[in-house]
Amino acid sequence: MALHQSLLDLSELAPHCQSRATARGLLAEAQDILRNAVAHQDNEIELAHWYSRLITDIVRSPGVNSPVRLSGAAARGDQLPSMPVEWMGDDADLQDVFADVGLQAHAAADSIAARVDAGLPLGNGGEQALLEEALAQRPPALKMVDGLPDRDAAVDIKATLLSPIAAIARWAAPGPRPTVDRLAIGVERDLLSAADAEALDLAWRTGYALELRRWHEGVSDRPATLRDLPPLDRTAYGSACRIVSAAFESISRRAEEYK
C-alpha cells in the first residue's frame, strides 16, 4: 500500500530542516499526520518505517545536526510515537527537541542490544549474548481463570510482545534492520524455523496494530488490563501472547540442541 502524499511531502522536508524550532514543528505535524493515517487503517509497519526515517532525517538535518548515533526502534525502522527515541552519544539539547512535542527521548544505556541496533560491531561472543538476553525476556504466560484469560491481568504490549520479539529478531540478524526483516533473515541463517519466524511476525504485527491504536486513542502510556481492551483487541492480544510463548519455547529447545 502506497503511503499518503501528506506523509511523503513531510518526509521530503525533514532532511532540509534548518533549525531546531522547525524540527519541533515537523515532529508535531508528523504526529497529526500519523493520527490520520491510523484512522484510515494504513499499514502499521510501513508507517513505522516512515516515522523512523523522518526522525533519522531530522536528527541529521542541518538545523539539528546532532552528533549522536540513533539506536533502538528509530535506528531499526520500528519507531512509533509511543516509544522513546534512543541514541548513543551526547547532545544536551536533543532531548528537549522531542520533549517539547510530547515525545520521550533519551540516551540509551550502553548495552550490546543498543550497540547492535546502532549498527556497531557485535564482537566475539556477541550472538550468544544476544540469544541469552532475548530468552531472558520471555514473557510470562497469561493468567487463566476457568480456562479463559484473566480479564484483570495487566496488558503491557511492549513488554510482552514487542520487546521480546525485537530481542529474538536482533539475535537472529544483528544489524540496524526492521524487526520483520530480521525475522526473515533469521530463517535464511537457519537460526529460526520458518514456523517460528512466521508466528513471531504475526504477533509483532498484532502488537504493532494494538500499540498504534492505543497511541491514537491517547491511552498508550496508561496502565491497562484485558478488561479495558475492546473484545476484538482482547482476543488478538491473548492470541499473540500465546504465539510468543510457544515460539520462545521452540527457540529455547533449538538453542539447547545447538550447544
XYZ file of N, CA, C and O in Angstrom, residues 78-226:
596
model
N 11.591 0.749 13.354
C 10.418 0.256 14.069
C 9.745 1.324 14.923
O 8.867 1.014 15.730
N 10.131 2.578 14.800
C 9.712 3.605 15.743
C 8.216 3.922 15.646
O 7.656 4.052 14.548
N 7.592 4.069 16.818
C 6.241 4.601 16.940
C 6.282 5.761 17.927
O 7.181 5.828 18.778
N 5.316 6.686 17.882
C 5.363 7.839 18.791
C 5.290 7.465 20.266
O 5.699 8.250 21.125
N 4.762 6.292 20.578
C 4.665 5.868 21.977
C 5.956 5.264 22.496
O 6.046 4.927 23.682
N 6.951 5.115 21.642
C 8.236 4.539 22.038
C 9.277 5.643 22.200
O 9.274 6.615 21.442
N 10.176 5.511 23.173
C 11.217 6.532 23.324
C 12.203 6.509 22.161
O 12.554 5.437 21.662
N 12.610 7.686 21.732
C 13.694 7.800 20.754
C 15.000 7.675 21.528
O 15.214 8.373 22.521
N 15.871 6.766 21.095
C 17.099 6.494 21.832
C 18.322 6.719 20.946
O 18.248 6.558 19.734
N 19.421 7.075 21.596
C 20.660 7.305 20.840
C 21.864 7.005 21.711
O 21.775 6.881 22.925
N 22.995 6.884 21.018
C 24.283 6.741 21.691
C 25.084 8.005 21.421
O 25.150 8.471 20.287
N 25.675 8.551 22.484
C 26.407 9.802 22.346
C 25.784 10.885 23.214
O 24.835 10.644 23.967
N 26.321 12.102 23.106
C 25.876 13.211 23.950
C 25.362 14.371 23.103
O 26.010 14.790 22.141
N 24.194 14.857 23.481
C 23.625 16.072 22.894
C 22.636 16.609 23.921
O 21.499 16.148 24.014
N 23.089 17.570 24.707
C 22.312 18.036 25.854
C 20.961 18.618 25.464
O 20.019 18.589 26.254
N 20.843 19.144 24.245
C 19.608 19.819 23.850
C 18.655 18.939 23.057
O 17.503 19.305 22.856
N 19.127 17.790 22.587
C 18.295 16.986 21.691
C 17.049 16.455 22.394
O 15.964 16.404 21.799
N 17.188 16.079 23.648
C 16.033 15.558 24.383
C 14.914 16.586 24.426
O 13.729 16.247 24.313
N 15.270 17.874 24.561
C 14.261 18.929 24.621
C 13.500 19.069 23.306
O 12.312 19.404 23.308
N 14.176 18.829 22.189
C 13.505 18.928 20.886
C 12.317 17.980 20.837
O 11.232 18.340 20.364
N 12.514 16.771 21.348
C 11.431 15.787 21.350
C 10.437 16.040 22.483
O 9.222 15.939 22.291
N 10.955 16.388 23.660
C 10.074 16.593 24.813
C 9.093 17.733 24.569
O 7.945 17.687 25.041
N 9.517 18.738 23.825
C 8.647 19.893 23.570
C 7.410 19.536 22.751
O 6.447 20.304 22.720
N 7.439 18.401 22.062
C 6.262 17.970 21.301
C 5.679 16.676 21.892
O 4.984 15.924 21.217
N 5.986 16.433 23.178
C 5.365 15.337 23.893
C 5.940 13.965 23.623
O 5.274 12.948 23.911
N 7.174 13.893 23.113
C 7.795 12.603 22.813
C 8.880 12.281 23.823
O 9.607 13.168 24.278
N 8.986 10.995 24.165
C 10.056 10.549 25.047
C 11.342 10.402 24.236
O 11.321 9.903 23.108
N 12.454 10.786 24.829
C 13.742 10.660 24.143
C 14.846 10.722 25.176
O 14.764 11.484 26.138
N 15.876 9.906 24.979
C 16.991 9.896 25.927
C 18.142 9.081 25.343
O 17.958 8.301 24.406
N 19.307 9.255 25.934
C 20.453 8.434 25.563
C 20.204 7.003 26.024
O 19.662 6.772 27.108
N 20.563 6.041 25.196
C 20.358 4.636 25.535
C 21.419 4.179 26.526
O 22.557 4.653 26.504
N 21.027 3.267 27.406
C 22.012 2.634 28.269
C 22.987 1.844 27.400
O 22.583 1.232 26.403
N 24.257 1.876 27.771
C 25.257 1.157 26.977
C 25.050 -0.344 27.148
O 25.232 -0.899 28.232
N 24.619 -0.988 26.093
C 24.346 -2.423 26.134
C 24.643 -3.000 24.762
O 24.726 -2.275 23.756
N 24.757 -4.317 24.707
C 25.015 -4.946 23.417
C 23.836 -4.733 22.475
O 24.014 -4.540 21.270
N 22.618 -4.732 23.002
C 21.437 -4.507 22.164
C 21.475 -3.111 21.547
O 21.205 -2.944 20.354
N 21.794 -2.102 22.355
C 21.854 -0.732 21.845
C 22.936 -0.589 20.787
O 22.739 0.083 19.765
N 24.073 -1.228 21.013
C 25.164 -1.128 20.039
C 24.799 -1.812 18.722
O 25.099 -1.298 17.645
N 24.146 -2.965 18.814
C 23.744 -3.675 17.591
C 22.723 -2.858 16.806
O 22.824 -2.714 15.584
N 21.724 -2.311 17.500
C 20.710 -1.514 16.808
C 21.321 -0.263 16.174
O 20.836 0.218 15.144
N 22.380 0.248 16.801
C 23.045 1.438 16.255
C 23.976 1.107 15.094
O 24.541 2.004 14.470
N 24.147 -0.196 14.811
C 24.983 -0.596 13.688
C 26.446 -0.747 14.026
O 27.291 -0.791 13.126
N 26.770 -0.851 15.321
C 28.160 -1.022 15.732
C 28.533 -2.504 15.710
O 27.656 -3.373 15.763
N 29.829 -2.828 15.641
C 30.250 -4.230 15.556
C 29.770 -5.045 16.743
O 29.704 -4.554 17.876
N 29.475 -6.315 16.480
C 28.936 -7.197 17.506
C 30.019 -7.683 18.464
O 29.821 -7.711 19.673
N 31.161 -8.077 17.949
C 32.242 -8.559 18.802
C 32.147 -10.041 19.094
O 31.115 -10.679 18.866
N 33.235 -10.611 19.589
C 33.290 -12.041 19.894
C 32.270 -12.410 20.964
O 32.148 -11.722 21.976
N 31.563 -13.499 20.729
C 30.568 -13.956 21.694
C 29.303 -13.149 21.704
O 28.415 -13.379 22.535
N 29.194 -12.224 20.775
C 28.053 -11.320 20.772
C 26.728 -12.011 20.503
O 25.712 -11.707 21.142
N 26.713 -12.935 19.555
C 25.451 -13.599 19.213
C 24.933 -14.419 20.388
O 23.723 -14.429 20.652
N 25.807 -15.102 21.089
C 25.366 -15.871 22.252
C 24.814 -14.944 23.322
O 23.805 -15.253 23.964
N 25.462 -13.801 23.504
C 24.973 -12.836 24.494
C 23.601 -12.311 24.096
O 22.717 -12.130 24.949
N 23.404 -12.063 22.799
C 22.097 -11.593 22.335
C 21.030 -12.657 22.541
O 19.885 -12.340 22.901
N 21.374 -13.923 22.296
C 20.408 -15.000 22.498
C 20.022 -15.098 23.972
O 18.832 -15.211 24.305
N 21.012 -15.070 24.846
C 20.717 -15.169 26.271
C 19.865 -13.985 26.729
O 18.928 -14.159 27.526
N 20.172 -12.802 26.228
C 19.389 -11.618 26.591
C 17.957 -11.743 26.085
O 17.001 -11.371 26.775
N 17.800 -12.278 24.874
C 16.466 -12.431 24.306
C 15.643 -13.452 25.092
O 14.480 -13.199 25.442
N 16.237 -14.609 25.377
C 15.493 -15.647 26.094
C 15.129 -15.198 27.499
O 14.110 -15.639 28.055
N 15.927 -14.306 28.075
C 15.614 -13.786 29.406
C 14.378 -12.890 29.385
O 13.777 -12.630 30.435
N 13.990 -12.421 28.194
C 12.811 -11.561 28.081
C 11.529 -12.348 27.790
O 10.492 -11.756 27.529
N 11.636 -13.670 27.849
C 10.444 -14.473 27.591
C 9.307 -14.030 28.514
O 9.447 -14.032 29.738
N 8.185 -13.638 27.945
C 7.101 -13.123 28.787
C 6.401 -14.249 29.543
O 6.364 -15.392 29.080
N 5.840 -13.942 30.708
C 5.099 -14.962 31.449
C 3.804 -15.317 30.719
O 3.268 -14.505 29.952
N 3.335 -16.528 30.952
C 2.071 -16.942 30.339
C 0.923 -16.129 30.925
O 0.967 -15.690 32.088
N -0.102 -15.908 30.114
C -1.279 -15.206 30.600
C -1.933 -16.004 31.721
O -2.072 -17.224 31.636
N -2.338 -15.312 32.766
C -3.048 -15.965 33.851
C -4.440 -16.361 33.378
O -5.144 -15.554 32.751
N -4.816 -17.594 33.657
C -6.107 -18.105 33.202
C -7.072 -18.248 34.380
O -6.672 -18.569 35.502
N -8.345 -18.028 34.129
C -9.422 -18.213 35.101
C -10.537 -18.990 34.416
O -11.106 -18.506 33.419
N -10.819 -20.191 34.917
C -11.864 -21.040 34.322
C -11.615 -21.269 32.829
O -12.553 -21.259 32.019
N -10.341 -21.443 32.479
C -9.993 -21.751 31.101
C -9.912 -20.561 30.176
O -9.617 -20.717 28.980
N -10.147 -19.360 30.688
C -10.094 -18.150 29.871
C -9.086 -17.172 30.471
O -8.842 -17.189 31.685
N -8.478 -16.313 29.635
C -7.547 -15.328 30.178
C -8.204 -14.449 31.235
O -9.346 -14.023 31.074
N -7.484 -14.236 32.331
C -7.976 -13.402 33.421
C -8.138 -11.960 32.937
O -7.172 -11.319 32.540
N -9.362 -11.452 32.985
C -9.607 -10.098 32.470
C -8.994 -9.021 33.339
O -8.924 -7.861 32.925
N -8.552 -9.400 34.534
C -7.869 -8.426 35.385
C -6.353 -8.475 35.214
O -5.624 -7.753 35.902
N -5.886 -9.320 34.285
C -4.449 -9.403 34.023
C -3.973 -8.121 33.347
O -4.665 -7.560 32.487
N -2.787 -7.667 33.742
C -2.234 -6.441 33.166
C -1.893 -6.643 31.691
O -1.466 -7.722 31.279
N -2.103 -5.600 30.915
C -1.741 -5.592 29.496
C -0.521 -4.699 29.324
O -0.540 -3.529 29.707
N 0.547 -5.258 28.785
C 1.763 -4.483 28.502
C 2.273 -4.925 27.143
O 3.025 -5.903 27.032
N 1.848 -4.239 26.113
C 2.154 -4.650 24.739
C 3.647 -4.633 24.477
O 4.196 -5.540 23.847
N 4.328 -3.610 24.967
C 5.773 -3.518 24.724
C 6.520 -4.646 25.427
O 7.379 -5.301 24.837
N 6.195 -4.882 26.710
C 6.957 -5.847 27.496
C 6.653 -7.291 27.125
O 7.543 -8.148 27.188
N 5.410 -7.583 26.743
C 5.038 -8.976 26.489
C 5.079 -9.360 25.022
O 5.165 -10.552 24.705
N 5.037 -8.378 24.127
C 5.063 -8.693 22.700
C 6.241 -8.034 21.985
O 7.119 -8.716 21.448
N 6.297 -6.729 21.984
C 7.244 -6.030 21.117
C 8.701 -6.205 21.556
O 9.558 -6.524 20.731
N 8.994 -6.002 22.820
C 10.393 -6.113 23.260
C 10.941 -7.539 23.127
O 12.053 -7.722 22.621
N 10.199 -8.570 23.550
C 10.725 -9.935 23.381
C 10.942 -10.326 21.921
O 11.955 -10.945 21.588
N 9.990 -9.960 21.060
C 10.137 -10.309 19.648
C 11.310 -9.557 19.041
O 12.111 -10.120 18.281
N 11.439 -8.267 19.367
C 12.565 -7.489 18.850
C 13.890 -8.086 19.305
O 14.872 -8.092 18.552
N 13.934 -8.601 20.538
C 15.174 -9.180 21.061
C 15.543 -10.467 20.326
O 16.712 -10.692 19.993
N 14.554 -11.319 20.068
C 14.820 -12.541 19.308
C 15.288 -12.192 17.903
O 16.242 -12.777 17.365
N 14.628 -11.235 17.270
C 14.993 -10.839 15.907
C 16.388 -10.227 15.862
O 17.142 -10.437 14.909
N 16.756 -9.494 16.902
C 18.098 -8.882 16.975
C 19.174 -9.960 17.004
O 20.213 -9.837 16.355
N 18.916 -11.018 17.767
C 19.859 -12.145 17.796
C 19.910 -12.845 16.440
O 20.991 -13.188 15.942
N 18.737 -13.031 15.821
C 18.674 -13.780 14.567
C 19.359 -13.055 13.419
O 19.868 -13.696 12.493
N 19.390 -11.722 13.466
C 20.006 -10.942 12.383
C 20.531 -9.626 12.943
O 19.878 -8.587 12.821
N 21.689 -9.639 13.601
C 22.244 -8.410 14.171
C 22.482 -7.356 13.083
O 22.962 -7.673 12.005
N 22.143 -6.149 13.390
C 22.285 -5.052 12.442
C 21.050 -4.181 12.491
O 19.983 -4.627 12.914
N 21.171 -2.923 12.072
C 20.047 -1.985 12.159
C 19.017 -2.198 11.046
O 18.985 -1.475 10.057
N 18.195 -3.230 11.214
C 17.143 -3.534 10.235
C 15.805 -3.627 10.959
O 15.761 -3.936 12.148
N 14.697 -3.432 10.260
C 13.383 -3.615 10.882
C 13.226 -5.038 11.403
O 13.781 -5.991 10.845
N 12.473 -5.184 12.444
C 12.299 -6.489 13.079
C 11.730 -7.519 12.116
O 12.162 -8.685 12.122
N 10.772 -7.142 11.279
C 10.192 -8.128 10.354
C 11.253 -8.621 9.372
O 11.248 -9.805 8.987
N 12.180 -7.767 8.985
C 13.258 -8.190 8.088
C 14.240 -9.094 8.828
O 14.743 -10.078 8.266
N 14.526 -8.769 10.070
C 15.428 -9.590 10.858
C 14.881 -11.010 11.017
O 15.624 -11.983 10.969
N 13.570 -11.123 11.237
C 12.972 -12.448 11.385
C 13.146 -13.272 10.115
O 13.486 -14.466 10.165
N 12.929 -12.637 8.961
C 13.092 -13.352 7.691
C 14.546 -13.776 7.484
O 14.823 -14.893 7.015
N 15.481 -12.912 7.842
C 16.899 -13.242 7.705
C 17.271 -14.379 8.657
O 18.099 -15.238 8.337
N 16.643 -14.408 9.827
C 16.903 -15.474 10.779
C 16.573 -16.850 10.215
O 17.251 -17.836 10.528
N 15.551 -16.919 9.369
C 15.217 -18.179 8.699
C 16.307 -18.531 7.695
O 16.758 -19.680 7.613
N 16.757 -17.547 6.935
C 17.813 -17.776 5.947
C 19.102 -18.247 6.618
O 19.851 -19.054 6.049
N 19.352 -17.756 7.823
C 20.567 -18.149 8.560
C 20.369 -19.456 9.328
O 21.276 -19.908 10.014
N 19.190 -20.012 9.231
C 18.865 -21.271 9.915
C 18.930 -21.143 11.429
O 19.190 -22.120 12.138
N 18.679 -19.941 11.925
C 18.591 -19.724 13.361
C 17.149 -19.808 13.845
O 16.892 -20.143 15.002
N 16.225 -19.481 12.964
C 14.798 -19.578 13.260
C 14.157 -20.539 12.276
O 14.498 -20.531 11.086
N 13.228 -21.335 12.750
C 12.441 -22.142 11.824
C 11.452 -21.231 11.106
O 11.095 -20.161 11.616
N 11.028 -21.651 9.942
C 10.058 -20.851 9.196
C 8.785 -20.665 10.005
O 8.173 -19.578 9.997
N 8.380 -21.700 10.735
C 7.151 -21.625 11.531
C 7.297 -20.614 12.664
O 6.383 -19.814 12.925
N 8.447 -20.632 13.353
C 8.656 -19.682 14.450
C 8.708 -18.245 13.925
O 8.127 -17.332 14.528
N 9.415 -18.044 12.819
C 9.516 -16.694 12.257
C 8.152 -16.181 11.820
O 7.804 -15.014 12.058
N 7.360 -17.044 11.196
C 6.027 -16.635 10.752
C 5.140 -16.298 11.945
O 4.389 -15.311 11.921
N 5.242 -17.106 12.997
C 4.432 -16.857 14.190
C 4.823 -15.540 14.854
O 3.965 -14.740 15.246
N 6.135 -15.294 14.978
C 6.593 -14.059 15.605
C 6.270 -12.838 14.748
O 5.961 -11.763 15.273
N 6.336 -13.002 13.439
C 5.956 -11.914 12.535
C 4.490 -11.539 12.749
O 4.131 -10.354 12.827
N 3.636 -12.545 12.862
C 2.206 -12.293 13.086
C 1.979 -11.601 14.425
O 1.219 -10.621 14.517
N 2.650 -12.100 15.474
C 2.488 -11.497 16.787
C 3.024 -10.065 16.809
O 2.452 -9.182 17.466
N 4.124 -9.825 16.091
C 4.697 -8.473 16.007
C 3.713 -7.513 15.347
O 3.470 -6.415 15.857
N 3.143 -7.916 14.241
C 2.187 -7.052 13.537
C 0.943 -6.811 14.389
O 0.393 -5.694 14.391
N 0.512 -7.837 15.108
C -0.630 -7.666 16.001
C -0.302 -6.670 17.100
O -1.085 -5.755 17.390
N 0.862 -6.841 17.723
C 1.269 -5.926 18.770
C 1.408 -4.505 18.270
O 1.024 -3.549 18.958
N 1.940 -4.348 17.054
C 2.094 -3.016 16.486
C 0.747 -2.351 16.255
O 0.565 -1.166 16.543
N -0.194 -3.114 15.724
C -1.524 -2.559 15.477
C -2.183 -2.127 16.786
O -2.778 -1.045 16.880
N -2.056 -2.963 17.821
C -2.643 -2.629 19.115
C -1.971 -1.400 19.729
O -2.635 -0.501 20.251
N -0.635 -1.365 19.680
C 0.100 -0.242 20.267
C -0.227 1.060 19.551
O -0.426 2.098 20.197
N -0.307 1.019 18.233
C -0.581 2.235 17.483
C -2.005 2.720 17.727
O -2.252 3.930 17.831
N -2.950 1.789 17.853
C -4.331 2.201 18.142
C -4.439 2.818 19.532
O -5.151 3.812 19.726
N -3.730 2.240 20.489
C -3.780 2.821 21.840
C -3.129 4.205 21.869
O -3.586 5.099 22.582
N -2.050 4.389 21.086
C -1.469 5.726 20.981
C -2.471 6.691 20.347
O -2.647 7.825 20.813
N -3.134 6.243 19.286
C -4.115 7.070 18.598
C -5.235 7.498 19.546
O -5.749 8.627 19.468
N -5.581 6.602 20.476
C -6.654 6.899 21.434
C -6.143 7.667 22.652
O -6.930 8.037 23.533
N -4.827 7.909 22.721
C -4.249 8.671 23.816
C -4.128 7.919 25.115
O -4.062 8.526 26.197
N -4.072 6.570 25.044
C -4.021 5.776 26.274
C -2.812 4.849 26.320
O -2.732 3.980 27.187
N -1.861 5.007 25.415
C -0.738 4.064 25.337
C 0.155 4.111 26.569
O 0.863 3.140 26.859
N 0.145 5.231 27.295
C 1.008 5.347 28.476
C 0.258 5.085 29.777
O 0.784 5.314 30.862
N -0.980 4.608 29.680
C -1.773 4.337 30.885
C -1.784 2.841 31.183
O -1.855 2.022 30.269
N -1.743 2.470 32.469
C -1.883 1.051 32.816
C -3.221 0.521 32.317
O -4.225 1.245 32.308
N -3.230 -0.728 31.893
C -4.466 -1.311 31.369
C -4.526 -2.779 31.730
O -3.505 -3.431 31.979
N -5.733 -3.303 31.775
C -5.950 -4.731 31.946
C -6.690 -5.242 30.713
O -7.179 -4.452 29.882
N -6.788 -6.547 30.606
C -7.526 -7.126 29.481
C -8.955 -6.606 29.428
O -9.528 -6.420 28.358
